[in-house]
Every structure is written in structure tokens, then in C-alpha cells.
Coordinates of C-alpha atoms in Angstrom, one line a residue:
Chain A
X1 CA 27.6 -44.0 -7.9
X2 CA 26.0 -43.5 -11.5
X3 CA 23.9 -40.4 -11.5
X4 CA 24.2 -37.4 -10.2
X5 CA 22.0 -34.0 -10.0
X6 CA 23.6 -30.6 -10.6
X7 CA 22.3 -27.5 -9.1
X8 CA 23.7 -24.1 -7.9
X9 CA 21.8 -24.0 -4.1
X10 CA 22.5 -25.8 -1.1
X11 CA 19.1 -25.4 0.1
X12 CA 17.8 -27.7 -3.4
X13 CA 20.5 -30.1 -2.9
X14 CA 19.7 -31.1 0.5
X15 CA 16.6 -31.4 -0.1
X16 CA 17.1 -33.6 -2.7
X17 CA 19.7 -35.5 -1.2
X18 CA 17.0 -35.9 1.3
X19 CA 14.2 -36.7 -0.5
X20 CA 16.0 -39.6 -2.6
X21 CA 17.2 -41.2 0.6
X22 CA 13.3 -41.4 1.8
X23 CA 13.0 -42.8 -1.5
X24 CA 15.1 -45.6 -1.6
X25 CA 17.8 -44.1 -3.1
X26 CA 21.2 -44.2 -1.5
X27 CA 22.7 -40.4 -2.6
X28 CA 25.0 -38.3 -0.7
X29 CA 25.7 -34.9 -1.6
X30 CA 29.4 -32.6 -2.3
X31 CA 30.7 -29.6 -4.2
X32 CA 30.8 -29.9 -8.2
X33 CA 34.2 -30.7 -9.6
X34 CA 33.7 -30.1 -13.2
X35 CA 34.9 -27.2 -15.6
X36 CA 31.1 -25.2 -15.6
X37 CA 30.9 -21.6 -16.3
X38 CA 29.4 -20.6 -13.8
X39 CA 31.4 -21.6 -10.5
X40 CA 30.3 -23.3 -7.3
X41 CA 27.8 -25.5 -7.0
X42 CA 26.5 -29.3 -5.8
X43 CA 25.9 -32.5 -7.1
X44 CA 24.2 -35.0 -5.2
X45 CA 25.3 -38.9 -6.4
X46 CA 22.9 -41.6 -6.6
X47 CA 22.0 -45.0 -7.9
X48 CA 19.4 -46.4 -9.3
X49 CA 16.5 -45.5 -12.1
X50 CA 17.9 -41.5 -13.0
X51 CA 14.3 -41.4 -14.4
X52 CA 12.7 -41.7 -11.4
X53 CA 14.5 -40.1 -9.6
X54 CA 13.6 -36.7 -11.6
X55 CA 9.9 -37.2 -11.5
X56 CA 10.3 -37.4 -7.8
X57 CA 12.4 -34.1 -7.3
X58 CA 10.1 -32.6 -10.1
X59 CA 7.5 -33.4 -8.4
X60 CA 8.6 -32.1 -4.8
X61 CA 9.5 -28.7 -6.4
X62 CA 13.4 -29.6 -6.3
X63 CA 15.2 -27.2 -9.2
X64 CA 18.3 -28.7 -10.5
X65 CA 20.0 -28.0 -13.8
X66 CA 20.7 -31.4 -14.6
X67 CA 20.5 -34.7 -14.2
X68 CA 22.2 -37.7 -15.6
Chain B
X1 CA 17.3 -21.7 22.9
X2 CA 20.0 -20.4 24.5
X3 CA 21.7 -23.6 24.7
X4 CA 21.2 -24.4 20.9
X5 CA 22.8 -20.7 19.9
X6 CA 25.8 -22.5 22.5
X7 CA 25.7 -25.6 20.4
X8 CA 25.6 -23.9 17.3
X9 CA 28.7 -21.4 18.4
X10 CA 30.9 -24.4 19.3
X11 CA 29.9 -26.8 16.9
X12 CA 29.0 -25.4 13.7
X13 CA 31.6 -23.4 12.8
X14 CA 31.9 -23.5 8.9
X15 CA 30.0 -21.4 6.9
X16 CA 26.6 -23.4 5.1
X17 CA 27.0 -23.4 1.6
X18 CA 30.3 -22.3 1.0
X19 CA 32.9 -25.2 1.0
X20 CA 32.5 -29.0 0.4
X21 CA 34.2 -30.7 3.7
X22 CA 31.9 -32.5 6.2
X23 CA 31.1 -29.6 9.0
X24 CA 30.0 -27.6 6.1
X25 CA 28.0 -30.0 5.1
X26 CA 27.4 -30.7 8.9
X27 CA 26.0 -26.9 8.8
X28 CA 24.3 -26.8 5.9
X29 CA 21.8 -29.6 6.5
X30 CA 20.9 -27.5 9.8
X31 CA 20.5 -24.8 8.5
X32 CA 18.2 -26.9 6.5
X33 CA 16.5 -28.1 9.2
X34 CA 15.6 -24.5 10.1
X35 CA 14.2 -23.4 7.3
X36 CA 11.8 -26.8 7.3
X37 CA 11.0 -25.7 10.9
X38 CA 9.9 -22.3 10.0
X39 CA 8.1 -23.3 6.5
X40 CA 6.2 -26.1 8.6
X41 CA 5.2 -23.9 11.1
X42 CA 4.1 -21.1 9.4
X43 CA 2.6 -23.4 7.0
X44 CA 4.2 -22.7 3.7
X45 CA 4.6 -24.4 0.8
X46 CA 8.3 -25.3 1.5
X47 CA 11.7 -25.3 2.6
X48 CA 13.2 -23.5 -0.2
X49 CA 10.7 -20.6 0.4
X50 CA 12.2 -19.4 3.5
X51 CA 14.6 -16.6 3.5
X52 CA 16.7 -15.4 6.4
X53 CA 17.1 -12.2 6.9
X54 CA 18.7 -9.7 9.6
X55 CA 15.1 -8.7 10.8
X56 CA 11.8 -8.4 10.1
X57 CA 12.7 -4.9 8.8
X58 CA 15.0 -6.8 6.0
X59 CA 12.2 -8.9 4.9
X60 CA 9.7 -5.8 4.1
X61 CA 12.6 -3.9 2.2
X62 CA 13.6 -7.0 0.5
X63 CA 9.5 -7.4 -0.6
X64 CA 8.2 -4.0 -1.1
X65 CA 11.1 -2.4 -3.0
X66 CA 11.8 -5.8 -4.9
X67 CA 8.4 -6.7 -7.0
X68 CA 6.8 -3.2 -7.6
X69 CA 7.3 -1.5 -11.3
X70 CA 7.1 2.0 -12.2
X71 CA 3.7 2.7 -12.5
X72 CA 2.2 0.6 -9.5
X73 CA 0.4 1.4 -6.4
X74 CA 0.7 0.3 -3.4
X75 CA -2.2 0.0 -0.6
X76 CA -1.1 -0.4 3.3
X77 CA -2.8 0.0 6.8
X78 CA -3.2 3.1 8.6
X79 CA -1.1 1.3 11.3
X80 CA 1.9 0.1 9.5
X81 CA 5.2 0.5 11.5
X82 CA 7.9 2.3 9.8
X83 CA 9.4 -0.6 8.5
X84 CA 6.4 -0.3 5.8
X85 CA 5.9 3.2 5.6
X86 CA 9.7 4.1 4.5
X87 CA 10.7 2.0 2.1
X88 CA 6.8 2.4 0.6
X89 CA 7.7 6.2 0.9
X90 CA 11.2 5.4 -0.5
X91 CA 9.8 3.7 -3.9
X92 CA 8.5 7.1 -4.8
X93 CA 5.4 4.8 -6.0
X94 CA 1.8 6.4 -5.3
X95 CA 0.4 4.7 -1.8
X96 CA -2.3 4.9 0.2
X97 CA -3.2 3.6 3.8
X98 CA -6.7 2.5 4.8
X99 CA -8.0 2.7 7.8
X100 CA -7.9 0.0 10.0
X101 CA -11.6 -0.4 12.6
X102 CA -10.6 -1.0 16.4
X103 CA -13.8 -2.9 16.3
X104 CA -15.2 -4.5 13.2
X105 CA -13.1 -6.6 10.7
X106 CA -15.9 -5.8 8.1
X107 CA -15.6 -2.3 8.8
X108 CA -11.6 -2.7 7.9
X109 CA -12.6 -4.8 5.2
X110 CA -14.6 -2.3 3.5
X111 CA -11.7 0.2 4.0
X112 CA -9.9 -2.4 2.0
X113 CA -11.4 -2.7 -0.6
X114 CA -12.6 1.0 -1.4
X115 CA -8.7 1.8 -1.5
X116 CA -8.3 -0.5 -3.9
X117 CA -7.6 0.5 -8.1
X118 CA -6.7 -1.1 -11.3
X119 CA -3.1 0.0 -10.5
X120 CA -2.6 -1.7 -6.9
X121 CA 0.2 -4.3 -7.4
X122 CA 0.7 -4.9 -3.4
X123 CA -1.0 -4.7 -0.5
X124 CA 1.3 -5.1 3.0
X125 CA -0.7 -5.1 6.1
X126 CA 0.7 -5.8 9.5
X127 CA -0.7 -9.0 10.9
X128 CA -0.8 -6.9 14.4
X129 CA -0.4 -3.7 15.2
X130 CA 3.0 -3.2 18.0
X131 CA 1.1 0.0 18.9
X132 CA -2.5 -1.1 20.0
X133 CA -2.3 -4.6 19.5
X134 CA -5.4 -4.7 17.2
X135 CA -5.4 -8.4 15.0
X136 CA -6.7 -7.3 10.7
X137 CA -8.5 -9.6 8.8
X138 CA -5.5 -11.3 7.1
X139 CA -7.3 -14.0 5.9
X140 CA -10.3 -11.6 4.2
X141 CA -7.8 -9.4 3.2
X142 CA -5.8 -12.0 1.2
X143 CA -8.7 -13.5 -0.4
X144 CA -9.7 -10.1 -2.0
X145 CA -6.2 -10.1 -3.0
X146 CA -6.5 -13.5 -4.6
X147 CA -9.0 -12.9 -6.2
X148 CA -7.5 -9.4 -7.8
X149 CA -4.4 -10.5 -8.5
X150 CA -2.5 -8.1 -5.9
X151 CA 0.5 -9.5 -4.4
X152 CA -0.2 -9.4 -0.5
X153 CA 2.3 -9.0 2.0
X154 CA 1.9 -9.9 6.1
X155 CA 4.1 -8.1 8.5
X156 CA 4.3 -10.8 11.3
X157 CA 6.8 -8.9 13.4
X158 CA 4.0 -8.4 16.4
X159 CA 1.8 -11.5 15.2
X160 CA 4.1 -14.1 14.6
X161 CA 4.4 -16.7 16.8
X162 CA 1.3 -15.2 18.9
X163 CA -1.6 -15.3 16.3
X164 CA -2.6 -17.5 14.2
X165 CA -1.1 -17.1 11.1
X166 CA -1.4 -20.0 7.8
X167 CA 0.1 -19.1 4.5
X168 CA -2.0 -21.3 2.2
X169 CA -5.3 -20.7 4.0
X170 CA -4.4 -16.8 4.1
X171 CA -3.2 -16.8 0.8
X172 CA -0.3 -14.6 1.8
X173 CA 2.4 -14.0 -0.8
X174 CA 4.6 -13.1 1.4
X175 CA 5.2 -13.6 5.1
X176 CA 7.9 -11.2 6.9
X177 CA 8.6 -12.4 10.4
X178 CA 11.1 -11.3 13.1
X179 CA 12.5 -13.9 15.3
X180 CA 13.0 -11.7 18.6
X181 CA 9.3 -10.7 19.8
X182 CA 6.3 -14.4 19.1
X183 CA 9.5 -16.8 18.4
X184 CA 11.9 -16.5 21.6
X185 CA 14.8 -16.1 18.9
X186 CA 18.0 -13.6 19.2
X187 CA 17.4 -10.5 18.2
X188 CA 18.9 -9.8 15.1
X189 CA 17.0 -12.5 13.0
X190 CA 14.4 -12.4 10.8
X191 CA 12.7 -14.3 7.9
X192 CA 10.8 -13.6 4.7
X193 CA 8.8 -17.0 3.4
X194 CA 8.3 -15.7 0.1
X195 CA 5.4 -17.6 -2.4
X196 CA 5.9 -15.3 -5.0
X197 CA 8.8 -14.6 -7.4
X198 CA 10.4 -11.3 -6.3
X199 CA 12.5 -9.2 -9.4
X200 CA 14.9 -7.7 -8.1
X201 CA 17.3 -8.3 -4.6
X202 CA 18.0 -5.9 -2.2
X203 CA 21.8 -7.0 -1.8
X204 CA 24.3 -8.9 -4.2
X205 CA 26.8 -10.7 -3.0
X206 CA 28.7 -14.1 -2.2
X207 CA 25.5 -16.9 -1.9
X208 CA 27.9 -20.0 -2.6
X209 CA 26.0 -20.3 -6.3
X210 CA 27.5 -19.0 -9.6
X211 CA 30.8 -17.6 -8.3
X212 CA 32.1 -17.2 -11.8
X213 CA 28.8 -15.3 -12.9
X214 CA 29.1 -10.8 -12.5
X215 CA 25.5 -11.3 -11.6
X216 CA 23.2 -12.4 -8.6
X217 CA 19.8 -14.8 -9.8
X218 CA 17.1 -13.5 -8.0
X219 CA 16.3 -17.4 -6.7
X220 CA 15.0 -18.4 -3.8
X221 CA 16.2 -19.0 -0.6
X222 CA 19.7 -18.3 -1.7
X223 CA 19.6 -15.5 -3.6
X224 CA 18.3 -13.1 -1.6
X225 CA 20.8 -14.3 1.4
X226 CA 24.0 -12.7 0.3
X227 CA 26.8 -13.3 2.2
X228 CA 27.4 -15.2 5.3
X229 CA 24.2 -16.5 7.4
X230 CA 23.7 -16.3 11.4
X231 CA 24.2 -19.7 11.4
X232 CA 24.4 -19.6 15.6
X233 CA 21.0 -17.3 15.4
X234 CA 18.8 -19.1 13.0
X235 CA 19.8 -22.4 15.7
X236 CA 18.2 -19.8 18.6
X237 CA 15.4 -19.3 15.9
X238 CA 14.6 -22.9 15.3
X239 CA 15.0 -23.6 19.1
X240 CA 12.1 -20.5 19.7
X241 CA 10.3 -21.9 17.7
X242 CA 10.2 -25.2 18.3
X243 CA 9.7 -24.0 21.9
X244 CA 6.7 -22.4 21.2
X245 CA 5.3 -24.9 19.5
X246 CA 5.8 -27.3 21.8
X247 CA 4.1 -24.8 24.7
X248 CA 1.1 -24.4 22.1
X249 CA 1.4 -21.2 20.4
X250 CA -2.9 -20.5 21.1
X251 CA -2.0 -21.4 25.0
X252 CA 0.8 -19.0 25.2
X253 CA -1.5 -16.3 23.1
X254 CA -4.4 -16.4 25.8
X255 CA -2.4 -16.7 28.7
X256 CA -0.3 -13.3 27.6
X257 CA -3.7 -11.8 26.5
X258 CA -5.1 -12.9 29.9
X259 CA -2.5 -10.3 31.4
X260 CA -3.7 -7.8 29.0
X261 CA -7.4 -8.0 29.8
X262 CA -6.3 -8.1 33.7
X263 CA -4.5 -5.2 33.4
X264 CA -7.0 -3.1 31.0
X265 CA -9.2 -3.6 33.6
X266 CA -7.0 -2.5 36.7
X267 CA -6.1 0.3 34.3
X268 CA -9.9 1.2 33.2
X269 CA -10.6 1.8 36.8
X270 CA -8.4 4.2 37.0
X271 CA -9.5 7.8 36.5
X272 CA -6.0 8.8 35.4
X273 CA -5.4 6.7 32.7
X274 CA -6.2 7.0 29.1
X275 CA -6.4 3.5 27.0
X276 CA -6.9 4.0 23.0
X277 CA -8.6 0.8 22.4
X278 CA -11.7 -1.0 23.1
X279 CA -11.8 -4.4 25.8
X280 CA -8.8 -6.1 23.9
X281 CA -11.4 -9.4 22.8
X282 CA -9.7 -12.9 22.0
X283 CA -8.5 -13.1 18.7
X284 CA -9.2 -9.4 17.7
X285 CA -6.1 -8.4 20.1
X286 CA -2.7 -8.9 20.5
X287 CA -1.5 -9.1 24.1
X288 CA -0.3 -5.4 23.4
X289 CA -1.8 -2.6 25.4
X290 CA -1.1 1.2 24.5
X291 CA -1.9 3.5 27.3
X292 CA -1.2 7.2 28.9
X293 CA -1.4 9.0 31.6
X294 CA -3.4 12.3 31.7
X295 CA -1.2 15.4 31.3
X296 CA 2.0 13.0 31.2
X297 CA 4.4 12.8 28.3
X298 CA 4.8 8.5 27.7
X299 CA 8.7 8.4 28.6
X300 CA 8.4 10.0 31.8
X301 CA 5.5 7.5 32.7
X302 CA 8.0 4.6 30.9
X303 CA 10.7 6.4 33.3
X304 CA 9.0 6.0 36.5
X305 CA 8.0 2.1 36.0
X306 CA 11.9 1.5 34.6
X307 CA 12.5 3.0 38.2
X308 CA 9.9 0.2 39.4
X309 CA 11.7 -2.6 37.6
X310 CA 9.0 -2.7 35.0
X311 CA 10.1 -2.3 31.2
X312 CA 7.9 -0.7 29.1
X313 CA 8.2 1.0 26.0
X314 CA 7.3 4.7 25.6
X315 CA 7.5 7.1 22.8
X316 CA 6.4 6.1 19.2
X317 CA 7.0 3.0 19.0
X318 CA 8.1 3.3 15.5
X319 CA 5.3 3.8 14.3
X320 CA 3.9 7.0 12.7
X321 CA 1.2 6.0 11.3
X322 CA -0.4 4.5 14.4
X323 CA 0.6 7.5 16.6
X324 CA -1.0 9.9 13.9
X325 CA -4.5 7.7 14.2
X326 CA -4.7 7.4 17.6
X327 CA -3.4 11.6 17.9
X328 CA -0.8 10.7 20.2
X329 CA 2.3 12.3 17.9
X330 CA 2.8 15.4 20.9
X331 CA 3.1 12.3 24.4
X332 CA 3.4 9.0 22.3
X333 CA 2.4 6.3 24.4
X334 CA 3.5 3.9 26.7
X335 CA 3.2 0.7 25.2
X336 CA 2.9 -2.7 27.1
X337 CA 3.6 -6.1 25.5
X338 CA 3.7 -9.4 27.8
X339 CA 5.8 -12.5 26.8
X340 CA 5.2 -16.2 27.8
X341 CA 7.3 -15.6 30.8
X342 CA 5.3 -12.7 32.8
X343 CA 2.9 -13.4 35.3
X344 CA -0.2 -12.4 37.1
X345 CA 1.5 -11.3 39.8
X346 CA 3.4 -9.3 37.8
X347 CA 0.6 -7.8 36.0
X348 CA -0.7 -6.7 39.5
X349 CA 2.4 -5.0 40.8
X350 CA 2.2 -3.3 37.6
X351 CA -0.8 -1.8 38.3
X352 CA -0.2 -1.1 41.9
X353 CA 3.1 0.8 40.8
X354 CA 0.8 2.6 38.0
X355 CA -1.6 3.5 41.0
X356 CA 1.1 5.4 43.1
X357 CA 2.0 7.1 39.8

């Protein structure tokens, strides 16, 4: 898959996990691999217009520290 | 409920939010589920906002000692349980109760608002008293705060589940809610839906974020859930909840305060009884019912019904405050609090026992 949206909380990647599936995005969701500072965290994968998908999650209160 | 606490105990066995492999995932998305569950029925403004806690007693620490400062105030009910009055006392902040009417919600509003100062940063009111029962005027109450800028805290502990309770249209900041007593959960859970940011946590920990950071962000729901969930409980907690919305949380409410008025009346007949509140009225009580009888202390009244089969509460109840108002600190009082399950029957071998008493 392209895209993908880091956050640090479960609880914000399900939700957006779920909310891009209701949105026509196929995403599924697994634990960050990459060399971050900070530790553990998610990424949820998708394809399709990264763009849209952040308005949506802005828009339905889904934090995330990134998205690309 | 019990069965999806069974489920739960054989089938989600990874902890939610901690590793990456499927039943964690498998987990996570449950626990997921809950938290919509309780944010949907509670009416909240989300998922995300709901917090699980130990108790109900977890979610008023977690509140009161995490967004006052230094030089607030904070303004609570003349029948707060403990689980307000301690860590309130514990702050070392300046507080004061007001008193709440038995009768008139304008009365209690009034109180309200004369307590009130430049320097109240939170009010926390119970939504019910566990000692009399008596509903406040949440929704009044959290407008005033709305409009003032105080934070406003609901104890749900008695009220949750049984009453109506509806963050947005209450405007309550926070909602602290224990899963045993209106939700048919496990004892042993408990949730705070939190609307406004809170500063500081009560606990640090492992939360699955930042494992590499020294420090615990104060984010919600996560970061005030450190270390490992109740997975198997917060299942029992969806399930009890789910259960009673599916019974109708207003038809459970008047059939429990059905056995209330039955038995107020049995009880007002008697000569030998003292009650401390007036006719418990729709939707100004709480099927909770606080009584005595003359010239006995509450446990040994509590001990003869236990000897009955009948479980009752005596003593304090926990509650100070409440005892304090109604000037029952030398006998408490016995103390009883019907759930969906009871019956009129039972209600009238109650008061047969009581009778022989």
C-alpha cells in the first residue's frame, strides 16, 4: 500500500483504520517498524488520495503524527 | 454478561495495544468496540474520550486531583460520597459543599450558585445520591458551569445506567461511572469519559505509546490507562451495558423505583420506622431508599434482614457527607437499592420481615 498514518494510540488507529474502510479506502493497521525516537507505535496503510484521507480523519477528531 | 467475560477469558488473551500479531489486534479492536459502546451511550462526543478505570473511585481521583492549580476552589454537594470528599480534601485546595434540597431543584440550584466565586475551577456533583437516592439538577447545574467557565464533573456511580444522563445536553466535562451498580458490569470496572483536557495523570506507566520516551503524555484514552487493561471486564462492561440498553434503561429505572415507592409506603405505615426523605417522585429519585429503625443502630437492623435472606447495606455508606446532613453519623442507616432483577414480591417479603422486626 502507499500511504500510511503514524500515531502513538491504539485507540486513534483503529479508529482510523475504521473510518477509512467506511470510506472507501482499503487500510489495515500494524505496529511501526521504523527507527522513531520515541518507541511503539501504529501505522495504518492505505491507498488511494493521502489528501483525503487526512481531511477525513481531521475531520472525525483522529490525531495522528503523520501522514504520507 | 457473564458469558462475554467467558468469551473474553478464553478468547482474547493478548494484551490490546501492546504487540502487533493478529489476537492483539483481535483485542484491540474490542476493546474498541467498548469504548464506542460506552461513548454512544452516554452520549459523548467519542470513542477516544472514554477512559477505563479500576472504579468509579479511579475516575474522580484521576479528575479532581488532575486539572485543579494551586490557587483554585473547588465547589461540591453536601452529599458527595467519599470518593469526592477525600481526594477534594487531599488537594489541600479550599472547598465548599452546598446544600443539596430533598425537594426543589431550584432550591439546590440557588445553593449552587451562591457557593460559587471568581476562584471555582470545578464543580463535581453526584448525579445521585447512594445514600438517599435524591436525582440534582445536572443539567442546570452544567449550564451555570458553561456559562462560567467551571469545569463540571458527574459522579455517575449511583445514576449511571439508571437516570438519564447526556453529556452534550448536560454539558458535563467529565463523566465518572462505575460499571458494577446501573451497568450489570464486574465489579472492579469503571470509566471516566473525559471532554476536557486533564494536566496531569494519576499513574505513569506502560500505555503501548512512546516506550522510548522517560515521560507519560497526558492523552486521552491511553494515557491515563497505564498498564495492562481488564480486557475480560470491560467485555462484562459492554455486555451490561448493551443489556441495559436493550431492556430500556427508563423501563428498568421505573420498574426499580416502582419497588421503592411500594416499599416507602409499606414502610411509612409503620410507626417504627424512620425514612429521611420525602415520597421518592419519578425522576427526582433514585430507586434508593435510606431508612432506620427507632432506637436501632442500622447494622443490627441490616443483621436481622441478612438473617432473612435480604441484603441490605447498613452503616455509612461511605458517605460522610450525606450521613452528617441527614444526622445519622451515631446509627447510620440502612440503605436499600433494588436492581432490574428484584421483584414485587420481594419488595413485600421485605416489608413483612421489617414488620416482625
Amino acid at each position: 500500500m502507499n500511504n500510511e498514518v503514524l500515531t502513538g494510540s491504539i485507540t486513534y488507529a483503529v479508529k482510523a483504520k475504521e473510518i477509512l474502510n467506511r470510506n472507501g479506502f482499503k487500510a489495515y493497521m500494524g505496529r511501526k517498524k521504523d527507527k522513531n525516537k520515541s518507541g511503539c507505535g501504529y501505522f495504518v496503510s492505505f491507498d488511494g488520495d493521502a489528501e483525503k484521507a487526512k481531511k477525513i480523519l481531521e475531520e472525525n477528531n483522529v490525531k495522528f503524527s503523520e501522514i504520507h | 454478561m457473564i458469558n462475554a467475560v467467558g468469551y473474553a477469558l478464553k478468547n482474547m488473551c493478548a494484551n490490546p495495544g501492546r504487540a502487533g500479531h493478529s489476537l492483539s489486534q483481535f483485542c484491540s479492536v474490542n476493546l474498541y468496540r467498548a469504548r464506542e459502546e460506552i461513548n454512544s451511550f452516554f452520549n459523548g462526543s467519542g470513542a477516544e474520550t472514554v477512559i477505563f478505570c479500576k472504579n468509579c473511585t479511579e475516575a474522580l481521583n484521576t479528575v479532581i486531583k488532575g486539572v485543579t492549580g494551586k490557587y483554585d476552589e473547588i465547589i461540591i454537594s453536601d452529599l458527595e460520597h467519599n470518593a469526592v470528599l477525600r481526594p477534594v480534601v487531599k488537594t489541600g485546595l479550599f472547598y465548599k459543599t452546598f446544600s443539596v434540597s430533598p425537594e426543589s431543584d431550584e432550591e439546590t440550584v440557588e445553593n449552587f450558585k451562591n457557593a460559587l466565586t471568581d476562584k471555582t475551577k470545578l464543580a463535581v456533583v453526584t448525579a445521585a445520591s447512594n445514600v438517599t437516592g435524591r436525582i440534582l439538577p445536572v443539567e442546570k447545574i452544567g449550564k451555570i458551569c458553561k456559562e462560567k467557565g467551571i469545569l463540571f464533573c458527574v459522579d455517575a456511580a449511583q445514576g449511571g445506567g439508571v437516570i438519564p444522563i447526556d453529556i452534550k445536553k448536560m454539558n458535563i466535562d467529565f463523566l465518572c461511572i462505575a460499571g458494577h451498580k446501573g451497568l450489570y458490569a464486574p465489579m472492579g470496572t469503571g470509566v471516566l469519559i473525559a471532554n476536557k483536557e486533564i494536566k496531569n495523570t494519576l499513574t505513569e506507566g506502560g500505555n503501548g505509546m512512546d516506550s522510548l520516551k522517560e515521560t507519560q503524555e497526558p492523552v486521552f484514552p491511553e494515557g491515563f490507562e497505564s498498564g495492562t487493561v481488564s480486557l475480560p471486564n470491560i467485555m462484562g462492561l459492554k455486555a451490561g451495558t448493551e443489556f441495559v440498553r436493550k431492556k430500556n434503561r427508563e423501563s428498568i429505572y421505573k420498574n426499580e423505583l416502582n419497588l421503592i415507592q411500594h416499599i416507602y409506603g409499606g414502610l411509612k405505615e409503620n410507626k417504627n420506622i424512620i425514612l429521611y426523605t420525602p415520597f421518592p417522585e419519578m425522576h427526582k429519585y433514585a430507586p434508593v431508599l435510606s431508612f432506620n429503625v427507632k432506637g436501632t443502630h442500622s447494622e443490627e437492623t441490616a443483621e436481622y434482614l441478612s438473617a432473612n435472606g435480604i441484603a441490605v447495606r447498613g452503616g455509612f455508606h461511605c458517605s460522610k457527607l450525606a450521613h452528617e446532613k441527614l444526622g445519622t453519623e451515631e446509627t447510620g442507616t440502612v440503605r436499600i437499592s433494588p436492581a432490574y432483577f428484584n421483584t414485587l414480591f420481594e419488595a413485600k417479603y421485605f416489608l413483612r420481615v421489617i414488620s416482625k422486626f
